[in-house]
Coordinates of C-alpha atoms in Angstrom, one line a residue:
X1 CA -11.0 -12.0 -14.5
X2 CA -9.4 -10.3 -17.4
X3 CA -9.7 -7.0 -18.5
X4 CA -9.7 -5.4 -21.9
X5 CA -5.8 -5.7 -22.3
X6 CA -5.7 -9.1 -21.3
X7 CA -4.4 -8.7 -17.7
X8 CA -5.1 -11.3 -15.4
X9 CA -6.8 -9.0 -12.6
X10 CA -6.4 -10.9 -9.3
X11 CA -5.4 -8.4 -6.7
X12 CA -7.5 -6.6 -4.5
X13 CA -6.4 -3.4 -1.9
X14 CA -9.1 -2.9 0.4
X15 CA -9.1 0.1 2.7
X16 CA -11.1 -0.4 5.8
X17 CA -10.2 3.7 6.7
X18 CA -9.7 6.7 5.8
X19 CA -8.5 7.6 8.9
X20 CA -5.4 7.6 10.6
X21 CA -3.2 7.9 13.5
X22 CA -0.3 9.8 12.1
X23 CA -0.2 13.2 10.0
X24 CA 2.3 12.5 7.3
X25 CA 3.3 15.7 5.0
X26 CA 2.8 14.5 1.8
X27 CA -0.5 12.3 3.0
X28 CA -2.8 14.5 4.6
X29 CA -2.8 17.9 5.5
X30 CA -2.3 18.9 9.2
X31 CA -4.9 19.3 10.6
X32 CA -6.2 15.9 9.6
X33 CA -9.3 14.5 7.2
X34 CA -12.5 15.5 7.0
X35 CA -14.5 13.3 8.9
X36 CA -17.0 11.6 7.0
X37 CA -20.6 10.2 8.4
X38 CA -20.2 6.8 9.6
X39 CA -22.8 5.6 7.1
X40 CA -20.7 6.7 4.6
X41 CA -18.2 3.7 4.9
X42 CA -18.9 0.3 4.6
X43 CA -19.1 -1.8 7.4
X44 CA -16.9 -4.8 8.0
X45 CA -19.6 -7.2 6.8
X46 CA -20.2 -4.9 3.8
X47 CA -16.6 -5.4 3.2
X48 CA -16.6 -8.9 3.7
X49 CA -19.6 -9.4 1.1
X50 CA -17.8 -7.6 -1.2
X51 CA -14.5 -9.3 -1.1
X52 CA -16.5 -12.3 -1.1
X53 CA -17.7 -11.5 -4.1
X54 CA -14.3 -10.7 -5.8
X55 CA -12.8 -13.8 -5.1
X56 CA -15.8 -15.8 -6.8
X57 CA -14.4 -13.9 -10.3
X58 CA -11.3 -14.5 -9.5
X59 CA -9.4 -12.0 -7.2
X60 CA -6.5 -14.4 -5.3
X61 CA -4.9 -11.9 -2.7
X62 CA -6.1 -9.7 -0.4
X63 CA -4.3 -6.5 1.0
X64 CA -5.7 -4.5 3.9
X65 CA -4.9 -0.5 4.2
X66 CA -5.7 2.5 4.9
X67 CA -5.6 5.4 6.4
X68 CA -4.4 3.1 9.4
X69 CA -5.8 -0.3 9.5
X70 CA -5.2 -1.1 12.7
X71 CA -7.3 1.5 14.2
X72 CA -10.4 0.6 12.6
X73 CA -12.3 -1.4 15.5
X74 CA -13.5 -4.9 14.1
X75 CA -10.2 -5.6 11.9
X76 CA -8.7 -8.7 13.5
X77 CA -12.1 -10.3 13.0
X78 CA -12.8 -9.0 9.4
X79 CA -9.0 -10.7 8.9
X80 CA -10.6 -14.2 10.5
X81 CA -13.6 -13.6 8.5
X82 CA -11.9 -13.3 5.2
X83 CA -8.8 -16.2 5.9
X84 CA -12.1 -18.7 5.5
X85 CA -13.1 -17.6 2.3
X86 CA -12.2 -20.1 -0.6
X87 CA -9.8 -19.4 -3.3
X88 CA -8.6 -16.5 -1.1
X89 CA -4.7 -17.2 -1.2
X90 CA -3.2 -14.4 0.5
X91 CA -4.2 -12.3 3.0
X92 CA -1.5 -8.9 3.4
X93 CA -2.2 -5.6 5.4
X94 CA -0.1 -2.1 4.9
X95 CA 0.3 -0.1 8.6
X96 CA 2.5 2.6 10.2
X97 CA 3.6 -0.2 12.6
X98 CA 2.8 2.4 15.2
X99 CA 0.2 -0.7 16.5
X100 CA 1.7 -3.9 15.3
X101 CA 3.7 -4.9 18.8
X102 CA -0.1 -4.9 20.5
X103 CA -1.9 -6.7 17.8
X104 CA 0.7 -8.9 15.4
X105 CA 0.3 -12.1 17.8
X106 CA -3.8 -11.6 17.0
X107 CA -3.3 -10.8 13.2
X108 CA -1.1 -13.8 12.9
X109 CA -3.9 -15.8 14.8
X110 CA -6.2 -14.1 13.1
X111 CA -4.7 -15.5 9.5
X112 CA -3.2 -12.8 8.1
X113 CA 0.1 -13.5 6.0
X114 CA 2.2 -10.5 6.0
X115 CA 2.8 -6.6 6.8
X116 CA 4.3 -4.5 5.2
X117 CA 5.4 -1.2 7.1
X118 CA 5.3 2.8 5.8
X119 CA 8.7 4.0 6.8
X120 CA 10.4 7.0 5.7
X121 CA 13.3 7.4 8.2
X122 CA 15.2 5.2 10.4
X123 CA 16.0 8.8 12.3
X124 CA 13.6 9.5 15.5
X125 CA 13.8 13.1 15.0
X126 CA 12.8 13.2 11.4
X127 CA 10.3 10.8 11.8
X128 CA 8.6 12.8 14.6
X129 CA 8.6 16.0 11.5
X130 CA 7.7 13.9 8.7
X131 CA 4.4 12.6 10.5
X132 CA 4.1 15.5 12.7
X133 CA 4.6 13.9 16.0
X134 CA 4.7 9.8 15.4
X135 CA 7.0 7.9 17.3
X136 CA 9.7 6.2 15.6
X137 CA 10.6 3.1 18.9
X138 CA 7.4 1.9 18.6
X139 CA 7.5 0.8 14.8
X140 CA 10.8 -0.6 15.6
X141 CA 9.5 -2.6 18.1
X142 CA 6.4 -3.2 16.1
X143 CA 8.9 -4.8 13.2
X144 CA 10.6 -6.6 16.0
X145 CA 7.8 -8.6 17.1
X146 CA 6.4 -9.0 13.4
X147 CA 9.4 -11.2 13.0
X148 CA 9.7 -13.3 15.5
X149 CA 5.7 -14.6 15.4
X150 CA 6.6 -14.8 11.8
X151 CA 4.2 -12.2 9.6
X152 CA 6.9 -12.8 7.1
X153 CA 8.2 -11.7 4.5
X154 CA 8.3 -7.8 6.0
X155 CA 8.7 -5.5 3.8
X156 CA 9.4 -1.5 4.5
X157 CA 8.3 1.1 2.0
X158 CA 10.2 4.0 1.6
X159 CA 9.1 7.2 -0.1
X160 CA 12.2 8.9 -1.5
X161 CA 11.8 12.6 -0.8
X162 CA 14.9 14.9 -2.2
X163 CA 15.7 17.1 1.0
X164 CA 14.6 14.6 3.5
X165 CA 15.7 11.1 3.4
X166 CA 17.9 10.9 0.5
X167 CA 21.0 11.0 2.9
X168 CA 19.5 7.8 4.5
X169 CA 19.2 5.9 1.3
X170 CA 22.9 3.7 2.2
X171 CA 21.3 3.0 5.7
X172 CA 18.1 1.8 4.1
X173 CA 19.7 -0.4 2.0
X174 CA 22.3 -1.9 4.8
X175 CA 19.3 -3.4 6.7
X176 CA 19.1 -5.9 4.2
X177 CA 22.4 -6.8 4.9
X178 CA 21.9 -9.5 8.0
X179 CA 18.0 -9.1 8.5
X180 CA 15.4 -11.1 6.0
X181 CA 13.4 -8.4 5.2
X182 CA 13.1 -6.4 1.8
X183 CA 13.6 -2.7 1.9
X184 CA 11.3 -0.8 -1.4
X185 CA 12.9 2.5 -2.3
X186 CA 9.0 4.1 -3.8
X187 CA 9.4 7.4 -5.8
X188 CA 7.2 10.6 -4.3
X189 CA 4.0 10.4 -6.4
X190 CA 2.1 13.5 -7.1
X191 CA -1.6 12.6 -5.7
X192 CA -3.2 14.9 -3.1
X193 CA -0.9 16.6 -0.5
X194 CA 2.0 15.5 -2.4
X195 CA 1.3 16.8 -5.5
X196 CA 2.3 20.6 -3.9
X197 CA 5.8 19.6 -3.2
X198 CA 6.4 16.3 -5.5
X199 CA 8.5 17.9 -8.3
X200 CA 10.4 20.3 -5.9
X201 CA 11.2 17.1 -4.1
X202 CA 11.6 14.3 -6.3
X203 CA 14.1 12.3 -6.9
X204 CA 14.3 8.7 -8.9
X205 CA 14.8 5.4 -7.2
X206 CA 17.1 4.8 -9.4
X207 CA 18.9 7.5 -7.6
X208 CA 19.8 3.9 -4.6
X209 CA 21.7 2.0 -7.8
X210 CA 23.7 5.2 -8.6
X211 CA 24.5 5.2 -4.4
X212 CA 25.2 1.6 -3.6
X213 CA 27.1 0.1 -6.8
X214 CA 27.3 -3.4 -5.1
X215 CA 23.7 -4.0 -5.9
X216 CA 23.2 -7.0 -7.4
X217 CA 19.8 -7.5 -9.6
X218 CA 17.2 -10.2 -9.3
X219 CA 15.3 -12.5 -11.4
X220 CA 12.1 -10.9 -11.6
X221 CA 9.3 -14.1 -11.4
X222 CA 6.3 -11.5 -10.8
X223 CA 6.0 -9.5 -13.8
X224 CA 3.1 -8.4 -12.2
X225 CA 5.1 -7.1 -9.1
X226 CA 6.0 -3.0 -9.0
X227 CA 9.4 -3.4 -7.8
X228 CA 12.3 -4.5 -9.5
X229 CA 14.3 -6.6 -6.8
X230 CA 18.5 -6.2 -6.4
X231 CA 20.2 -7.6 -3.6
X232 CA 24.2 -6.8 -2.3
X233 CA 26.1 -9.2 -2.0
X234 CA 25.7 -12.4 0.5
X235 CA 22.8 -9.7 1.7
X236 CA 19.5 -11.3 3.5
X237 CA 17.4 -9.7 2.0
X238 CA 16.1 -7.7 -0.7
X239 CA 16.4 -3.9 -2.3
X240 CA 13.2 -3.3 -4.0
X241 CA 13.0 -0.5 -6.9
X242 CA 9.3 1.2 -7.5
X243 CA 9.6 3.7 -9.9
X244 CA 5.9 5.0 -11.0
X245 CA 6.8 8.3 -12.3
X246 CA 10.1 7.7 -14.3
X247 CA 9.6 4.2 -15.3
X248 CA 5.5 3.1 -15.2
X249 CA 4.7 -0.2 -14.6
X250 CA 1.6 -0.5 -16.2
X251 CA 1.7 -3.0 -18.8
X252 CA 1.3 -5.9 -15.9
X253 CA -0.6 -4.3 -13.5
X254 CA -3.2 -7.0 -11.6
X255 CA -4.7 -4.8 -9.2
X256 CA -8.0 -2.7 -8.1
X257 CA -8.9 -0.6 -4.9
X258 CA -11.6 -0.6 -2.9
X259 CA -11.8 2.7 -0.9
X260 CA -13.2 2.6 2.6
X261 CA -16.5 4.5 1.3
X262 CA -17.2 1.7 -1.1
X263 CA -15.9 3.2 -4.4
X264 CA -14.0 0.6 -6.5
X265 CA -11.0 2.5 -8.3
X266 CA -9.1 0.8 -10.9
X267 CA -6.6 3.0 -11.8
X268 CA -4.8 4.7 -8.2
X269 CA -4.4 7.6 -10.7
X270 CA -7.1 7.7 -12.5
X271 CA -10.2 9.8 -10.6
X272 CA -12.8 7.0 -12.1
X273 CA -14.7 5.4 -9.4
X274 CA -18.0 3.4 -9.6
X275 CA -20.1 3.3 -6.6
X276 CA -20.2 -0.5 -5.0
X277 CA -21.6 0.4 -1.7
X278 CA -24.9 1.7 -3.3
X279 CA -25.6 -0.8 -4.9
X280 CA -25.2 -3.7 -2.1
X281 CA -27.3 -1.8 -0.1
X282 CA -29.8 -2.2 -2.4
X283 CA -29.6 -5.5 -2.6
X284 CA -28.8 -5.5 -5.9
X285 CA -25.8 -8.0 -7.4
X286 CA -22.4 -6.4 -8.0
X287 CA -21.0 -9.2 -10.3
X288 CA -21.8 -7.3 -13.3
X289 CA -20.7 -4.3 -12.2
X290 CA -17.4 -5.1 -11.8
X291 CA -16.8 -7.6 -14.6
X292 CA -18.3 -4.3 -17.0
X293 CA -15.9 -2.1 -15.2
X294 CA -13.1 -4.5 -15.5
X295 CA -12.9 -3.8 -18.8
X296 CA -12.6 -0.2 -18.5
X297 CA -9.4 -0.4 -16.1
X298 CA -7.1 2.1 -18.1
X299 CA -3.8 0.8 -20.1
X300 CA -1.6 2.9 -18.0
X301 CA -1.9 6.3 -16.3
X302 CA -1.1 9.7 -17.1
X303 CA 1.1 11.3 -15.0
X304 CA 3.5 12.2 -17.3
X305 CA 0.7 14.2 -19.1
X306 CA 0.0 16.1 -15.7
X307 CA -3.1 14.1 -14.6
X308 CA -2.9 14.3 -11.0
X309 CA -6.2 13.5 -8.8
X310 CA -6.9 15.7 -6.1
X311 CA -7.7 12.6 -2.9
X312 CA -4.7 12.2 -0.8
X313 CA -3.7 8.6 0.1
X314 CA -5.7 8.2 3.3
X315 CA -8.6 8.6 0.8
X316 CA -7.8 5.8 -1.4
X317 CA -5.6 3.0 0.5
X318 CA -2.2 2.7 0.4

């Protein structure tokens, strides 16, 4: 599946929520979402039709968002459901972690690859501020048992904000040191809440190579990955670089979204999306629909132009 640039487009981000069990500042405002009419979202058979569907023209890899995933009742089984579907390869969720020490074991059993884990600070106190009230022990306990049932590779994303975490970035990068698990440094994009505070707080990844010198780079074999890998030295695992803003990616990007109201998005900042749910419930077939959009995915976005959308995160998927 190939769209008008030539990209092979074989990634697909479903969110299965909009929803969420944390409050993060730059993700959602405090007082929390909106809450939609349950009709408004797919189901979890919707979902699996749809993805389904995708994999027929070609999608290969599967990730699972949110909001929080793991809160949305039905998820381990949607997970079962979709690790039976042929020519699906690989089958990834992104969480809070706040959840993962009660349900890896069942997501492992459940055939799910991977997880990778939101984290902004390794510092309780902070983390309690940054998502109004979470508690930092029980994502470490969450990535604790991750490991050892194997829901490897983990990987921890890291939203550089200037002010906040910026003085953790050395600390970030020394957990790579004896643990196999790869630590992505993401710069603060301007969508939704963030966009109030993202230039007063920005700062570029890039700002981790200036820090830890010793940073050695990788052989990139996934063009079509958004991180640019380093490693120090006799390190286990990895430093990932995502830089959206000062460096865009876009010239191999493979992916699409599928929001959790059924709206496939093929640009995270672009505000284009075209309306799936409808048409499955009218029994009508979506194969056209999104081989036609396909080939309107954008060549790149335009954030350097000031085109922010208005949805915070929980609204698209992570």
């Amino acid at each position: 599946m190939k769209d008008s640039f030539g990209r092979d487009i074989n990634y697909l981000r479903i969110s299965i929520t909009d929803r969420c069990n944390l409050r993060c500042k730059y993700c959602m405002p405090a007082h929390g979402i909106y809450k939609c009419n349950h009709n408004d979202l797919l189901s979890l058979e919707e979902i699996e039709l749809i993805a389904k569907e995708f994999v027929k023209l070609g999608i290969e890899k599967i990730r699972i968002t949110g909001g929080e995933p793991l809160i949305r009742k039905g998820v381990i089984k949607l997970i079962s459901n979709l690790s039976k579907v042929e020519g699906l390869k690989d089958i990834s969720m992104t969480t809070n972690g706040l959840l993962l020490e009660r349900y890896a074991q069942d997501l492992k059993n459940s055939g799910l690859n991977r997880v990778n884990i939101s984290l902004d600070t390794l510092n309780k106190e902070k983390y309690k501020i940054i998502t109004r009230g979470g508690n930092l022990d029980k994502v470490f306990k969450g990535i604790k048992k991750a490991k050892e049932i194997g829901l490897t590779p983990i990987k921890i994303n890291t939203v550089l904000i200037g002010g906040f975490n910026d003085d953790e970035i050395e600390n970030f990068v020394y957990l790579t040191s004896n643990e196999n698990i790869d630590v992505r440094f993401i710069e603060l994009m301007p969508i939704g809440e963030a966009s109030k505070w993202a230039n007063e707080n920005f700062i570029s990844s890039d700002e981790v190579l200036n820090r830890i010198k010793t940073l050695e780079k990788i052989k990139n074999h996934d063009l079509s990955s958004p991180a640019l890998y380093y490693k120090l030295p006799e390190g286990k695992g990895r430093v990932g670089i995502i830089n959206p803003i000062s460096c865009k990616f876009c010239e191999y990007c493979n992916r699409i979204r599928l929001t959790s109201q059924g709206n496939l998005k093929l640009c995270l900042h672009s505000s284009r999306e075209i309306d799936l749910k409808h048409a499955i419930r009218n029994g009508e077939s979506i194969n056209n629909i999104i081989l036609n959009s396909i080939l309107e995915k954008p060549e790149s976005h335009r954030l350097e132009d000031g085109k922010y959308i208005e949805k915070n995160m929980n609204q698209i998927g992570g």
